mmCIF file of C-alpha atoms in Angstrom:
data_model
loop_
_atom_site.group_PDB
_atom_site.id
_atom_site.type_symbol
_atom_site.label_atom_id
_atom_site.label_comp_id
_atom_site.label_asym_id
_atom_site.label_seq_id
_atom_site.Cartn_x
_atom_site.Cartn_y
_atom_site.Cartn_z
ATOM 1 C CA UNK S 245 100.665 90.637 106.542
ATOM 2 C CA UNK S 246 103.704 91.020 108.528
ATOM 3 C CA UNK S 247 104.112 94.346 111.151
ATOM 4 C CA UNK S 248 107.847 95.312 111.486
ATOM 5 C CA UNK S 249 107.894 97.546 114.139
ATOM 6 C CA UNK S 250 110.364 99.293 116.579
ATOM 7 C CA UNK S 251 110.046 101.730 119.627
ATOM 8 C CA UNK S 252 113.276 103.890 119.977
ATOM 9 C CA UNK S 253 114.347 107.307 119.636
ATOM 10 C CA UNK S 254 115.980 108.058 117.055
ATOM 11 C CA UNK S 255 120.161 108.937 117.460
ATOM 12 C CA UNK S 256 120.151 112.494 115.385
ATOM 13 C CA UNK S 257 117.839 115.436 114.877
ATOM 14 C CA UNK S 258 115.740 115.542 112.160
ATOM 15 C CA UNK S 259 115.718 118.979 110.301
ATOM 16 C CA UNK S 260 112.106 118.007 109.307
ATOM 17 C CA UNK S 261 109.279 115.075 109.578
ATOM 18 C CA UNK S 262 110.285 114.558 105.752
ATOM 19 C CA UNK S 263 113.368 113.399 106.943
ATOM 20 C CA UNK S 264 112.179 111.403 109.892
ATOM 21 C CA UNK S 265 110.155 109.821 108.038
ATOM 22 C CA UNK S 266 112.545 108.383 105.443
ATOM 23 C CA UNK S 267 115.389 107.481 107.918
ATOM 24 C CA UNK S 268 112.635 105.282 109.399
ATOM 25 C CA UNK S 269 111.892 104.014 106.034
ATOM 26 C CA UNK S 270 115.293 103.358 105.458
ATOM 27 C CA UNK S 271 115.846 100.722 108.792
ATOM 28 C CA UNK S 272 112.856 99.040 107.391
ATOM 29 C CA UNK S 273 114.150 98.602 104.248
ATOM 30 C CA UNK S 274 117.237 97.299 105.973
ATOM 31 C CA UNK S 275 114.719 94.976 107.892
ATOM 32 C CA UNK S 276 112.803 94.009 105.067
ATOM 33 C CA UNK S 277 115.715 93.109 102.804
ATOM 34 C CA UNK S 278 117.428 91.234 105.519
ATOM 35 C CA UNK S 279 113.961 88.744 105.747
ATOM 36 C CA UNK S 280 114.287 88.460 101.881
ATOM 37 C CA UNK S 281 118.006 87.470 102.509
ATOM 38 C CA UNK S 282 116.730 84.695 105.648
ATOM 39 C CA UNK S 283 113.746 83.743 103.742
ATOM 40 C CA UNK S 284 116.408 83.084 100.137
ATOM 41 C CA UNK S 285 118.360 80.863 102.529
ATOM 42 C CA UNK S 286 115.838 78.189 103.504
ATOM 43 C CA UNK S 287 114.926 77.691 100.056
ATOM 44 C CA UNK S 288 111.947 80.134 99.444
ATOM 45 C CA UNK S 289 110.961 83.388 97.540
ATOM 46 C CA UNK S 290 109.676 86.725 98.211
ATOM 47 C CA UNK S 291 107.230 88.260 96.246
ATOM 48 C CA UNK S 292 109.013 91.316 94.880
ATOM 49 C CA UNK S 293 108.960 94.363 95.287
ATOM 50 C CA UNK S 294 107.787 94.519 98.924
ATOM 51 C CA UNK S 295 105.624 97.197 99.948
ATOM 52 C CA UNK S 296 106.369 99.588 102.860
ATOM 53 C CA UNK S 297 103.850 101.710 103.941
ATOM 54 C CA UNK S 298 104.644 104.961 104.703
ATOM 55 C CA UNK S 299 102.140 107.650 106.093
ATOM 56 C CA UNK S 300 104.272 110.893 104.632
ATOM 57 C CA UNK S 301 103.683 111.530 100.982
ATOM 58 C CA UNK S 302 106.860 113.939 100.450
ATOM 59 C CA UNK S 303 108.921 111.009 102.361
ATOM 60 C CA UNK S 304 107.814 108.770 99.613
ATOM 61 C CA UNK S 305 108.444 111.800 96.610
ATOM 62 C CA UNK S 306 112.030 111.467 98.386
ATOM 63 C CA UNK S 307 112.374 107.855 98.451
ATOM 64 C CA UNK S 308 111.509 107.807 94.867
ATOM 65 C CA UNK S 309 112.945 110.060 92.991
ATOM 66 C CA UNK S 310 116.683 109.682 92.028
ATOM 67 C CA UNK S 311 117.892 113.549 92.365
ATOM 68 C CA UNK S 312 119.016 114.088 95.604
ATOM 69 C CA UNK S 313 118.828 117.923 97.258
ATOM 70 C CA UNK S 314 121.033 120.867 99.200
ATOM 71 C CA UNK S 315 118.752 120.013 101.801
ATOM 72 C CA UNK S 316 119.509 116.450 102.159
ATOM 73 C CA UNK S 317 123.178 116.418 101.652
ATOM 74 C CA UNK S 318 123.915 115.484 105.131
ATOM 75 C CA UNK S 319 121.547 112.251 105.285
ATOM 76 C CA UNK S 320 122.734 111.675 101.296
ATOM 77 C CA UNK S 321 124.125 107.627 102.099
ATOM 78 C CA UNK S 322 120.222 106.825 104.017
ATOM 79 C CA UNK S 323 118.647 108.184 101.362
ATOM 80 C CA UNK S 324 120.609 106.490 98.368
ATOM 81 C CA UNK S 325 120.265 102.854 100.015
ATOM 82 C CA UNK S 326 116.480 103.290 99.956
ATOM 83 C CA UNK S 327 116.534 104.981 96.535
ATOM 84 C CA UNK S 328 118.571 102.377 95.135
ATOM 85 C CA UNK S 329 116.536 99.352 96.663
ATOM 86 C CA UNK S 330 113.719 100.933 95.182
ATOM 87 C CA UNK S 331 115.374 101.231 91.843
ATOM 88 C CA UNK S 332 116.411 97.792 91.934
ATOM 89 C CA UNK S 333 112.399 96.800 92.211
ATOM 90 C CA UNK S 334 112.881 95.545 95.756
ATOM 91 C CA UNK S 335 110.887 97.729 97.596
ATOM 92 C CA UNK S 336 107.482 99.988 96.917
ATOM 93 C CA UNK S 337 106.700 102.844 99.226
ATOM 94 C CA UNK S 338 103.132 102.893 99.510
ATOM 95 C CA UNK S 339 101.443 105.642 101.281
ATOM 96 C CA UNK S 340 98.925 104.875 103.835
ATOM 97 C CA UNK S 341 96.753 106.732 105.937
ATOM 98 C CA UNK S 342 97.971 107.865 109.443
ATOM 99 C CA UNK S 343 95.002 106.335 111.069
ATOM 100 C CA UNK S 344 95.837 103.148 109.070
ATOM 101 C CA UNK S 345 99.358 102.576 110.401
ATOM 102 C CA UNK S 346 98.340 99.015 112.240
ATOM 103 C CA UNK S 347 102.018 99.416 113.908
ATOM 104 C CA UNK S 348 100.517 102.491 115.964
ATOM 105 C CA UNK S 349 99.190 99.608 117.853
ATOM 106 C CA UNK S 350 102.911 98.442 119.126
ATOM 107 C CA UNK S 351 104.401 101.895 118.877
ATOM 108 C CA UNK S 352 102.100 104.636 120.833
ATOM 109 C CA UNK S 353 99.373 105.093 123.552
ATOM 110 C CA UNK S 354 96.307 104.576 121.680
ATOM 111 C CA UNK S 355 92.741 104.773 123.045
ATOM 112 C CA UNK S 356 91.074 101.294 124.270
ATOM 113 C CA UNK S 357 88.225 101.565 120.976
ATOM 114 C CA UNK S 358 91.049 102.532 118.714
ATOM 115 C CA UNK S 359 93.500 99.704 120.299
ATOM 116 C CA UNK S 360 90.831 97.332 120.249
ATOM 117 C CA UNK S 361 89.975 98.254 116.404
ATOM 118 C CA UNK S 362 93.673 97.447 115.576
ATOM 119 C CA UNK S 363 94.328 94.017 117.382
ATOM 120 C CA UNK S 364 91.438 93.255 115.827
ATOM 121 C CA UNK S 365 92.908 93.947 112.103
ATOM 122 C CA UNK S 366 95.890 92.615 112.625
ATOM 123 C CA UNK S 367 94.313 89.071 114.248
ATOM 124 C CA UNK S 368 95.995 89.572 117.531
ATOM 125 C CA UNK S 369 93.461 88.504 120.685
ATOM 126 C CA UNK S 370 93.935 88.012 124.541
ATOM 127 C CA UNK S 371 94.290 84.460 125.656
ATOM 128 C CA UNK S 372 90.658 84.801 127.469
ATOM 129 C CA UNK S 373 88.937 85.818 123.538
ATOM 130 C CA UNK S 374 90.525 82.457 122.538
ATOM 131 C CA UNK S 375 89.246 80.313 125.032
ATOM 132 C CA UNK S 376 86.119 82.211 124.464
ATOM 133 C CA UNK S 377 86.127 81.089 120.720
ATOM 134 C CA UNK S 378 87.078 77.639 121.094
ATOM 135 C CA UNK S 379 84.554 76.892 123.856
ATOM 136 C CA UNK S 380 81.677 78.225 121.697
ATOM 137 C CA UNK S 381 83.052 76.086 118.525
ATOM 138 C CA UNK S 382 83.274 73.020 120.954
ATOM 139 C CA UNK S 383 79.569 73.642 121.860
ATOM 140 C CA UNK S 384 78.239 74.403 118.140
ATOM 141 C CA UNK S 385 80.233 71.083 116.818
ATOM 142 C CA UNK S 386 78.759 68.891 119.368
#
């Protein structure tokens, strides 16, 4: 599983979390299909359409749908680069639950049960958890 993440405000206001939402979705989609294009160039293949998980459900409806709206006229070219990638089969917003986002864990203040619960999902461990490990595999095998 591979965590894209990024910490930064973003440059505009956001006339709703709808919106937010899928101007994130849109720099990962920019991410994502730039890895497909790095990935193409050594030689290998993607598996397509990539999934992005998203935790807004009306984001997704957006994302998904080909009409555009009155109400997203002004953010019409982010929009149509993630509709049309999604058209094109390259990408599938998936929703997933807020408490499931495992990039939380790189993003926001989290408490030390929760940030413990994600490290632990995504395989990440401290240095000392490692030695930890390996010493008690090093006593079992001998």
């Amino acid at each position: 599983m591979t965590i894209s993440w990024e910490c930064e405000k973003q440059t505009f206001v956001a006339l709703s979390t709808t919106e937010a939402e899928y101007v994130a979705g849109t720099d990962e989609a920019q991410e994502l299909l730039g890895v497909k294009e790095l990935v193409g160039e050594i030689g290998l293949k993607m598996d397509l359409p990539m999934v992005m998980h998203m935790d807004n459900q009306a984001a997704i409806a957006q994302v998904t749908s080909e009409a555009s709206s009155a109400t997203t006229k002004h953010m019409d070219v982010k929009l149509k680069f993630i509709q049309d990638s999604v058209q094109k089969g390259e990408l599938k917003p998936q929703y997933a639950e807020s408490d499931s986002m495992l990039a939380d864990l790189l993003t926001k203040p989290l408490a030390a049960t929760r940030a413990k619960d994600m490290r632990e999902a995504i395989g990440l461990t401290t240095a000392a958890a490692r030695l930890s490990i390996e010493a008690l595999g090093r006593s079992v095998g001998s």
